[in-house]
């Protein structure tokens, strides 16, 4: 596609996303607000930026810097093929006390770091302080890095394939399991053809490969050690880096911590320990907030919960059609369970939408459901224009998560026992989370470099800082505690909140600890707990008028991160 054609396509896409017409991760499904943020930025053509073996910064995005760095595709053959890694940096505004560059990772696996800079870079800079550069990179195979791990020719193909999944929830006792297995087998075989092979990008996207890329980036920046803030899967990347290169750890924060041992075993069976507690908080906070703030309010949290589950059962036999939504929408049990699970990642922003949805269904309010439709399911529309390649989704989750993990070919008895264990943790989420095991059971592309060494370090050159909500739907506190024990001298900060990663619940206390750690290397005292400053439905619990100007600005920056909570897993 020519540059002129790409610009025209981008402008058409911008109009589409603004509502004149109307895009998930994996991880990280894109929201409409995310898409608007990106398309309203100054136009920038990543592929017109010449990649080089040394970082060559080019001005981009109104005062920022961009580059494409050529690194070996296979570190075992450094003179062989290369991958071009996209870098996007917000330079430090204070040069007097310059403290270097912080790399950030949004999770996934499959999330774009350049995109995270677009959506959250300025607020991250305000939190850590203006003496740091903030650098987001697209890991190999992802975003604007090339080659791209895409097994479909277009996003439209991928979305049309997703539509064939249907409305039935996964169940090990009926044909939904066979259908899901067949779908995962189809994707795996397609990816074998598209990104497999001896030099296919699918073999060179492993987490140790990306950790080595990070080390190369840091060294080219002239830094001796890594400074890093990684979220969700970014916590896995942080653990790998710190275990492989313990003497290269500077300031490393892992936020929303998944146990890398469980991840590498490809088990996916510790994640849901607290998800029901997070979802149950929906009923509690709705009741506590009162009828003016929660549309589903009833005299007790128990009654709200009963109302929700009664409706959930009702739509099993009588789905709700919304014929005048664009496109038409059918609300089924799967739709509602998926909505509440996704909302558990960021209760502050999404619980209200769940309440409004249930209330509108109870009242059979078609006007309200039409308005809510884009927030109930991601709208899908077939478009003639092709979006910029770096804005498309990929199959990176499978390549990274399944490639990093042990192989578990599908066995009916083994999977039945696995699913039973998931369902014991959460009946609602087991049908949604159980797909990850199946994805990896059918995946056949194996990485050239897979780390099988220790995922711990008695000593790192500087202690890690782990941050965990008390109740995280997919990265439980128990995992954070296990990782904390494996990295000598590390600190663990618990945020007394519900949701995924600390970003899901703004906390001035947490922000201050992050800044103290990045600026001075200060580890919070053992047992430190921070409270959130805003609660779902209820709103702010701190009067900003009583704060200093500095604290008010810091809290505002943290609140600005609430919409960039990573979606961990291939939702």
C-alpha positions as semicolon CSV with decimal commas, in nm:
position;residue;x (nm);y (nm);z (nm)
1;X;0,000;0,000;0,000
2;X;0,135;0,342;-0,092
3;X;0,186;0,614;0,168
4;X;-0,099;0,814;0,013
5;X;-0,329;0,511;0,032
6;X;-0,231;0,451;0,395
7;X;-0,309;0,812;0,485
8;X;-0,650;0,792;0,315
9;X;-0,722;0,462;0,490
10;X;-0,624;0,617;0,823
11;X;-0,853;0,916;0,770
12;X;-1,143;0,687;0,679
13;X;-1,068;0,481;0,988
14;X;-1,071;0,796;1,202
15;X;-1,414;0,893;1,070
16;X;-1,534;0,540;1,134
17;X;-1,415;0,542;1,492
18;X;-1,570;0,881;1,554
19;X;-1,907;0,723;1,486
20;X;-1,968;0,796;1,119
21;X;-1,928;0,428;1,062
22;X;-1,743;0,190;1,349
23;X;-1,260;-0,308;1,625
24;X;-0,959;-0,746;2,072
25;X;-0,572;-0,875;2,349
26;X;-0,556;-1,099;2,343
27;X;-0,522;-0,944;2,574
28;X;-0,603;-0,678;2,500
29;X;-0,918;-0,599;2,313
30;X;-0,924;-0,248;2,184
31;X;-1,198;-0,021;2,310
32;X;-1,360;0,255;2,109
33;X;-1,199;0,515;2,334
34;X;-0,858;0,356;2,277
35;X;-0,908;0,368;1,902
36;X;-1,015;0,731;1,911
37;X;-0,704;0,827;2,108
38;X;-0,479;0,670;1,846
39;X;-0,647;0,798;1,531
40;X;-0,668;1,156;1,653
41;X;-0,290;1,173;1,697
42;X;-0,075;1,334;1,428
43;X;-0,040;1,098;1,133
44;X;0,275;0,886;1,147
45;X;0,380;0,613;0,906
46;X;0,582;0,355;1,098
47;X;0,677;0,166;0,784
48;X;0,825;0,478;0,626
49;X;1,072;0,492;0,916
50;X;1,394;0,324;0,805
51;X;1,507;0,057;1,055
52;X;1,872;0,060;1,160
53;X;2,113;-0,139;1,375
54;X;2,161;0,160;1,607
55;X;1,873;0,358;1,755
56;X;1,816;0,655;1,523
57;X;1,549;0,878;1,676
58;X;1,303;1,061;1,451
59;X;1,063;1,332;1,577
60;X;0,705;1,202;1,595
61;X;0,372;1,264;1,763
62;X;0,427;1,626;1,869
63;X;0,743;1,626;2,075
64;X;0,802;1,252;2,105
65;X;1,070;1,032;1,941
66;X;1,029;0,717;1,734
67;X;1,269;0,460;1,592
68;X;1,283;0,110;1,445
69;X;1,573;-0,094;1,577
70;X;1,710;-0,391;1,383
71;X;1,791;-0,684;1,612
72;X;1,877;-1,046;1,532
73;X;1,572;-1,262;1,466
74;X;1,772;-1,549;1,614
75;X;2,031;-1,452;1,875
76;X;2,199;-1,785;1,802
77;X;2,280;-1,661;1,451
78;X;2,343;-1,288;1,502
79;X;2,444;-1,233;1,137
80;X;2,121;-1,386;1,005
81;X;1,772;-1,239;0,947
82;X;1,654;-0,949;1,160
83;X;1,342;-0,815;1,328
84;X;1,265;-0,443;1,338
85;X;1,148;-0,336;1,686
86;X;0,931;-0,023;1,703
87;X;1,024;0,225;1,979
88;X;0,830;0,530;2,093
89;X;0,960;0,762;2,364
90;X;0,839;1,061;2,562
91;X;1,163;1,243;2,651
92;X;1,225;1,361;3,006
93;X;1,131;1,727;3,039
94;X;1,379;1,785;3,322
95;X;1,739;1,742;3,211
96;X;1,896;1,882;3,529
97;X;1,829;1,564;3,729
98;X;1,798;1,324;3,437
99;X;1,762;0,966;3,558
100;X;1,745;0,771;3,233
101;X;1,477;0,576;3,049
102;X;1,197;0,356;3,183
103;X;1,072;0,081;2,953
104;X;0,703;-0,008;2,983
105;X;0,506;-0,316;2,879
106;X;0,124;-0,333;2,870
107;X;0,081;-0,708;2,902
108;X;-0,101;-0,954;2,685
109;X;0,106;-1,125;2,575
110;X;0,053;-0,934;2,255
111;X;0,012;-0,579;2,381
112;X;0,176;-0,287;2,202
113;X;0,413;-0,071;2,404
114;X;0,403;0,211;2,149
115;X;0,026;0,211;2,189
116;X;0,060;0,222;2,569
117;X;0,276;0,534;2,534
118;X;-0,001;0,688;2,323
119;X;-0,271;0,615;2,578
120;X;-0,083;0,639;2,908
121;X;0,270;0,770;2,856
122;X;0,206;1,124;2,972
123;X;0,037;1,008;3,291
124;X;0,310;0,752;3,363
125;X;0,562;1,032;3,319
126;X;0,373;1,247;3,570
127;X;0,374;0,963;3,822
128;X;0,741;0,865;3,805
129;X;0,859;1,225;3,762
130;X;0,979;1,437;3,474
131;X;1,343;1,329;3,501
132;X;1,274;0,999;3,319
133;X;1,217;0,917;2,954
134;X;0,916;0,687;2,904
135;X;0,979;0,430;2,632
136;X;0,726;0,186;2,492
137;X;0,837;-0,083;2,249
138;X;0,637;-0,329;2,044
139;X;0,771;-0,677;2,122
140;X;0,873;-0,881;1,821
141;X;0,578;-0,989;1,606
142;X;0,349;-0,721;1,754
143;X;0,220;-0,380;1,653
144;X;0,461;-0,179;1,437
145;X;0,745;-0,429;1,483
146;X;0,810;-0,649;1,184
147;X;0,764;-0,918;1,073
148;X;0,414;-0,937;1,224
149;X;0,267;-1,252;1,380
150;X;-0,057;-1,242;1,183
151;X;-0,221;-1,561;1,058
152;X;-0,499;-1,373;0,878
153;X;-0,469;-1,146;0,576
154;X;-0,692;-0,876;0,728
155;X;-0,859;-0,783;1,054
156;X;-1,195;-0,840;0,884
157;X;-1,101;-1,203;0,823
158;X;-1,009;-1,244;1,188
159;X;-1,333;-1,086;1,310
160;X;-1,549;-1,290;1,073
161;X;-1,376;-1,603;1,204
162;X;-1,448;-1,490;1,562
163;X;-1,816;-1,444;1,478
164;X;-1,841;-1,814;1,396
165;X;-1,771;-1,899;1,758
166;X;-2,139;-1,860;1,840
167;X;-2,329;-1,797;2,163
168;X;-2,279;-2,125;2,349
169;X;-2,051;-2,144;2,651
170;X;-1,776;-2,404;2,667
171;X;-1,882;-2,720;2,850
172;X;-1,687;-3,046;2,876
173;X;-2,008;-3,252;2,867
174;X;-2,141;-3,147;2,524
175;X;-2,030;-3,070;2,169
176;X;-1,905;-2,719;2,257
177;X;-1,573;-2,877;2,358
178;X;-1,532;-3,051;2,021
179;X;-1,617;-2,727;1,841
180;X;-1,365;-2,528;2,044
181;X;-1,094;-2,787;1,987
182;X;-1,161;-2,782;1,614
183;X;-1,143;-2,402;1,610
184;X;-0,811;-2,400;1,797
185;X;-0,678;-2,668;1,562
186;X;-0,779;-2,458;1,261
187;X;-0,599;-2,150;1,394
188;X;-0,291;-2,354;1,489
189;X;-0,268;-2,511;1,143
190;X;-0,320;-2,176;0,974
191;X;-0,044;-2,023;1,185
192;X;0,188;-2,313;1,103
193;X;0,155;-2,203;0,742
194;X;0,166;-1,825;0,796
195;X;0,419;-1,769;1,076
196;X;0,580;-2,112;1,130
197;X;0,868;-2,271;0,946
198;X;1,240;-2,254;1,010
199;X;1,253;-1,872;0,991
200;X;0,893;-1,788;1,071
201;X;0,839;-1,513;1,328
202;X;0,635;-1,759;1,539
203;X;0,959;-1,935;1,639
204;X;1,131;-1,617;1,757
205;X;0,880;-1,443;1,987
206;X;0,957;-1,617;2,315
207;X;0,978;-1,419;2,637
208;X;1,358;-1,477;2,669
209;X;1,396;-1,336;2,317
210;X;1,207;-1,023;2,423
211;X;1,407;-0,999;2,747
212;X;1,725;-1,003;2,538
213;X;1,575;-0,732;2,314
214;X;1,515;-0,520;2,623
215;X;1,876;-0,562;2,730
216;X;1,994;-0,457;2,382
217;X;1,769;-0,149;2,389
218;X;1,894;-0,050;2,735
219;X;2,256;-0,086;2,633
220;X;2,205;0,117;2,315
221;X;2,052;0,390;2,529
222;X;2,378;0,400;2,725
223;X;2,229;0,256;3,044
224;X;2,396;-0,018;3,242
225;X;2,074;-0,156;3,391
226;X;1,706;-0,192;3,310
227;X;1,443;0,047;3,446
228;X;1,100;-0,103;3,382
229;X;0,731;-0,101;3,472
230;X;0,543;-0,403;3,337
231;X;0,176;-0,490;3,382
232;X;0,000;-0,830;3,376
233;X;0,199;-1,045;3,127
234;X;0,455;-0,766;3,169
235;X;0,510;-0,919;3,514
236;X;0,611;-1,244;3,344
237;X;0,853;-1,054;3,122
238;X;0,995;-0,879;3,429
239;X;1,046;-1,212;3,609
240;X;1,220;-1,366;3,309
241;X;1,450;-1,066;3,265
242;X;1,538;-1,053;3,636
243;X;1,607;-1,426;3,648
244;X;1,816;-1,435;3,329
245;X;2,002;-1,105;3,388
246;X;1,996;-1,047;3,767
247;X;2,301;-0,819;3,746
248;X;2,121;-0,592;3,498
249;X;1,825;-0,508;3,722
250;X;1,794;-0,139;3,801
251;X;1,444;-0,028;3,899
252;X;1,202;-0,304;3,798
253;X;0,831;-0,289;3,889
254;X;0,601;-0,580;3,810
255;X;0,237;-0,491;3,858
256;X;-0,047;-0,746;3,853
257;X;0,173;-1,050;3,912
258;X;0,124;-1,393;3,753
259;X;0,348;-1,673;3,881
260;X;0,596;-1,742;3,600
261;X;0,627;-2,106;3,711
262;X;0,257;-2,165;3,644
263;X;0,281;-1,967;3,320
264;X;0,581;-2,165;3,191
265;X;0,405;-2,491;3,278
266;X;0,115;-2,369;3,058
267;X;-0,130;-2,465;3,333
268;X;-0,336;-2,145;3,364
269;X;-0,495;-2,284;3,679
270;X;-0,398;-2,038;3,953
271;X;-0,540;-1,729;3,786
272;X;-0,901;-1,746;3,900
273;X;-0,848;-1,776;4,276
274;X;-1,005;-1,434;4,346
275;X;-1,220;-1,366;4,039
276;X;-1,551;-1,450;4,210
277;X;-1,462;-1,216;4,496
278;X;-1,403;-0,936;4,247
279;X;-1,729;-1,004;4,063
280;X;-1,920;-1,029;4,392
281;X;-1,790;-0,683;4,482
282;X;-2,016;-0,557;4,204
283;X;-2,321;-0,633;4,417
284;X;-2,162;-0,495;4,735
285;X;-2,052;-0,163;4,586
286;X;-2,381;-0,117;4,399
287;X;-2,575;-0,150;4,723
288;X;-2,336;0,066;4,923
289;X;-2,346;0,345;4,663
290;X;-2,724;0,378;4,672
291;X;-2,996;0,421;4,408
292;X;-2,861;0,752;4,279
293;X;-2,530;0,596;4,174
294;X;-2,624;0,239;4,082
295;X;-2,917;0,181;3,847
296;X;-2,954;-0,179;3,971
297;X;-2,976;-0,081;4,339
298;X;-3,194;-0,283;4,574
299;X;-3,230;-0,285;4,957
300;X;-2,951;-0,542;4,998
301;X;-2,648;-0,669;4,810
302;X;-2,801;-1,018;4,825
303;X;-3,112;-0,898;4,639
304;X;-2,897;-0,735;4,369
305;X;-2,704;-1,058;4,329
306;X;-3,024;-1,262;4,308
307;X;-3,161;-1,024;4,047
308;X;-2,847;-1,062;3,834
309;X;-2,842;-1,442;3,846
310;X;-3,216;-1,474;3,790
311;X;-3,176;-1,276;3,471
312;X;-2,867;-1,476;3,374
313;X;-3,070;-1,797;3,395
314;X;-3,366;-1,640;3,215
315;X;-3,171;-1,542;2,904
316;X;-3,053;-1,904;2,869
317;X;-3,400;-2,000;2,748
318;X;-3,512;-1,657;2,626
319;X;-3,226;-1,452;2,476
320;X;-3,295;-1,082;2,434
321;X;-3,290;-0,950;2,076
322;X;-3,194;-0,587;2,016
323;X;-3,296;-0,560;1,649
324;X;-3,234;-0,188;1,600
325;X;-2,879;-0,185;1,731
326;X;-2,613;-0,143;1,462
327;X;-2,545;-0,424;1,397
328;X;-2,839;-0,612;1,559
329;X;-2,751;-0,766;1,893
330;X;-2,858;-1,086;2,065
331;X;-2,804;-1,085;2,441
332;X;-2,737;-1,437;2,566
333;X;-2,599;-1,584;2,885
334;X;-2,254;-1,599;2,726
335;X;-2,273;-1,229;2,642
336;X;-2,363;-1,133;2,998
337;X;-2,107;-1,363;3,165
338;X;-1,836;-1,229;2,937
339;X;-1,940;-0,872;3,012
340;X;-1,915;-0,919;3,391
341;X;-1,581;-1,100;3,361
342;X;-1,434;-0,822;3,147
343;X;-1,574;-0,567;3,390
344;X;-1,392;-0,739;3,677
345;X;-1,064;-0,618;3,523
346;X;-1,162;-0,253;3,570
347;X;-1,458;-0,227;3,807
348;X;-1,427;0,149;3,841
349;X;-1,506;0,207;3,475
350;X;-1,711;-0,098;3,382
351;X;-1,935;-0,199;3,674
352;X;-2,177;0,084;3,595
353;X;-2,220;-0,047;3,240
354;X;-2,305;-0,394;3,374
355;X;-2,565;-0,245;3,609
356;X;-2,719;-0,037;3,331
357;X;-2,731;-0,341;3,102
358;X;-2,909;-0,562;3,356
359;X;-3,153;-0,285;3,445
360;X;-3,234;-0,219;3,080
361;X;-3,301;-0,590;3,022
362;X;-3,524;-0,610;3,330
363;X;-3,726;-0,317;3,198
364;X;-3,712;-0,443;2,836
365;X;-3,588;-0,094;2,753
366;X;-3,486;-0,126;2,388
367;X;-3,376;0,237;2,361
368;X;-3,129;0,190;2,646
369;X;-3,005;-0,141;2,505
370;X;-2,945;0,017;2,163
371;X;-2,733;0,285;2,326
372;X;-2,547;0,029;2,541
373;X;-2,493;-0,222;2,259
374;X;-2,134;-0,115;2,168
375;X;-2,041;-0,150;2,536
376;X;-2,203;-0,492;2,574
377;X;-2,014;-0,652;2,284
378;X;-1,735;-0,523;2,059
379;X;-1,904;-0,403;1,739
380;X;-1,794;-0,582;1,423
381;X;-1,834;-0,423;1,083
382;X;-1,691;-0,533;0,752
383;X;-1,499;-0,240;0,605
384;X;-1,365;-0,188;0,256
385;X;-1,059;0,000;0,379
386;X;-0,770;-0,185;0,538
387;X;-0,642;-0,033;0,865
388;X;-0,277;0,042;0,919
389;X;-0,097;-0,291;0,979
390;X;0,029;-0,181;1,321
391;X;-0,330;-0,123;1,439
392;X;-0,440;-0,478;1,359
393;X;-0,470;-0,764;1,604
394;X;-0,234;-1,062;1,581
395;X;-0,196;-1,422;1,696
396;X;0,088;-1,318;1,927
397;X;-0,079;-1,459;2,236
398;X;-0,056;-1,815;2,104
399;X;0,298;-1,773;1,975
400;X;0,428;-1,632;2,304
401;X;0,223;-1,795;2,579
402;X;0,200;-2,138;2,418
403;X;0,558;-2,125;2,290
404;X;0,692;-2,034;2,634
405;X;0,493;-2,312;2,797
406;X;0,530;-2,687;2,838
407;X;0,350;-2,892;2,576
408;X;0,023;-3,058;2,681
409;X;-0,135;-3,243;2,387
410;X;-0,509;-3,270;2,439
411;X;-0,624;-3,561;2,652
412;X;-0,995;-3,583;2,744
413;X;-0,946;-3,708;3,099
414;X;-0,671;-3,458;3,177
415;X;-0,876;-3,170;3,043
416;X;-1,190;-3,284;3,228
417;X;-0,997;-3,277;3,558
418;X;-0,846;-2,939;3,468
419;X;-1,186;-2,791;3,385
420;X;-1,338;-2,930;3,705
421;X;-1,068;-2,751;3,903
422;X;-1,137;-2,423;3,719
423;X;-1,511;-2,456;3,778
424;X;-1,448;-2,510;4,149
425;X;-1,278;-2,169;4,151
426;X;-1,542;-1,997;3,938
427;X;-1,846;-2,145;3,766
428;X;-1,895;-1,824;3,571
429;X;-1,543;-1,780;3,438
430;X;-1,433;-2,142;3,383
431;X;-1,603;-2,159;3,038
432;X;-1,420;-1,842;2,934
433;X;-1,079;-1,913;3,086
434;X;-1,073;-2,282;2,991
435;X;-0,992;-2,196;2,631
436;X;-0,631;-2,107;2,713
437;X;-0,540;-2,467;2,790
438;X;-0,702;-2,574;2,462
439;X;-0,523;-2,305;2,264
440;X;-0,187;-2,434;2,378
441;X;-0,287;-2,801;2,348
442;X;-0,333;-2,754;1,973
443;X;-0,040;-2,513;1,915
444;X;0,255;-2,672;1,736
445;X;0,507;-2,392;1,667
446;X;0,794;-2,424;1,914
447;X;1,038;-2,141;1,987
448;X;1,403;-2,163;1,890
449;X;1,493;-2,028;2,237
450;X;1,281;-2,139;2,532
451;X;1,402;-2,055;2,882
452;X;1,409;-2,360;3,111
453;X;1,645;-2,218;3,372
454;X;1,557;-2,066;3,712
455;X;1,275;-1,817;3,739
456;X;1,412;-1,668;4,057
457;X;1,721;-1,491;4,188
458;X;1,867;-1,488;4,538
459;X;2,004;-1,144;4,464
460;X;1,941;-0,890;4,190
461;X;2,156;-0,581;4,144
462;X;1,863;-0,382;4,280
463;X;1,555;-0,526;4,454
464;X;1,236;-0,566;4,248
465;X;0,911;-0,398;4,349
466;X;0,597;-0,612;4,316
467;X;0,255;-0,445;4,324
468;X;-0,069;-0,642;4,359
469;X;-0,432;-0,554;4,424
470;X;-0,569;-0,749;4,716
471;X;-0,827;-0,898;4,480
472;X;-0,714;-0,930;4,118
473;X;-0,943;-1,134;3,888
474;X;-0,662;-1,310;3,696
475;X;-0,336;-1,246;3,884
476;X;-0,413;-1,329;4,247
477;X;-0,221;-1,200;4,547
478;X;-0,109;-1,556;4,625
479;X;0,090;-1,554;4,301
480;X;0,250;-1,220;4,389
481;X;0,349;-1,358;4,731
482;X;0,506;-1,667;4,571
483;X;0,710;-1,456;4,329
484;X;0,809;-1,220;4,611
485;X;0,963;-1,515;4,796
486;X;1,171;-1,613;4,491
487;X;1,345;-1,281;4,437
488;X;1,573;-1,195;4,725
489;X;1,527;-0,849;4,874
490;X;1,219;-0,770;4,665
491;X;0,938;-0,558;4,803
492;X;0,566;-0,635;4,786
493;X;0,313;-0,352;4,793
494;X;-0,049;-0,458;4,835
495;X;-0,318;-0,224;4,712
496;X;-0,642;-0,279;4,901
497;X;-0,854;-0,280;4,587
498;X;-1,048;-0,490;4,336
499;X;-0,946;-0,519;3,969
500;X;-0,651;-0,606;3,748
501;X;-0,319;-0,435;3,829
502;X;-0,288;-0,123;4,043
503;X;-0,412;0,091;3,751
504;X;-0,767;-0,037;3,800
505;X;-0,812;0,160;4,123
506;X;-0,641;0,501;4,160
507;X;-0,432;0,527;4,476
508;X;-0,221;0,827;4,570
509;X;-0,041;0,607;4,824
510;X;0,063;0,359;4,553
511;X;0,170;0,638;4,319
512;X;0,395;0,786;4,587
513;X;0,561;0,449;4,647
514;X;0,616;0,404;4,272
515;X;0,779;0,745;4,248
516;X;0,996;0,687;4,558
517;X;1,111;0,354;4,416
518;X;1,194;0,493;4,073
519;X;1,358;0,811;4,195
520;X;1,538;0,689;4,509
521;X;1,521;0,309;4,486
522;X;1,313;0,299;4,805
523;X;1,138;-0,034;4,877
524;X;0,818;-0,010;5,086
525;X;0,841;-0,160;5,432
526;X;0,722;-0,519;5,465
527;X;0,345;-0,537;5,507
528;X;0,278;-0,200;5,342
529;X;-0,082;-0,165;5,222
530;X;-0,225;0,123;5,019
531;X;-0,593;0,212;5,001
532;X;-0,762;0,326;4,679
533;X;-0,891;0,682;4,647
534;X;-1,189;0,592;4,432
535;X;-1,439;0,304;4,456
536;X;-1,677;0,149;4,200
537;X;-2,016;0,325;4,189
538;X;-1,927;0,524;4,504
539;X;-1,665;0,748;4,346
540;X;-1,393;0,949;4,520
541;X;-1,329;0,882;4,887
542;X;-1,078;1,164;4,932
543;X;-1,148;1,537;4,916
544;X;-0,905;1,680;4,662
545;X;-0,946;2,024;4,821
546;X;-0,754;1,906;5,128
547;X;-0,452;1,795;4,922
548;X;-0,140;1,978;4,828
549;X;-0,117;2,083;4,465
550;X;0,152;1,818;4,407
551;X;-0,063;1,539;4,554
552;X;-0,368;1,652;4,358
553;X;-0,169;1,644;4,034
554;X;-0,028;1,301;4,114
555;X;-0,372;1,158;4,193
556;X;-0,511;1,305;3,871
557;X;-0,235;1,129;3,676
558;X;-0,319;0,795;3,840
559;X;-0,688;0,839;3,762
560;X;-0,592;0,897;3,402
561;X;-0,455;0,541;3,384
562;X;-0,786;0,370;3,473
563;X;-0,882;0,319;3,109
564;X;-0,560;0,139;3,010
565;X;-0,600;-0,164;3,238
566;X;-0,455;-0,459;3,042
567;X;-0,677;-0,751;2,948
568;X;-0,475;-1,058;3,041
569;X;-0,548;-1,364;2,830
570;X;-0,705;-1,405;2,487
571;X;-1,046;-1,261;2,569
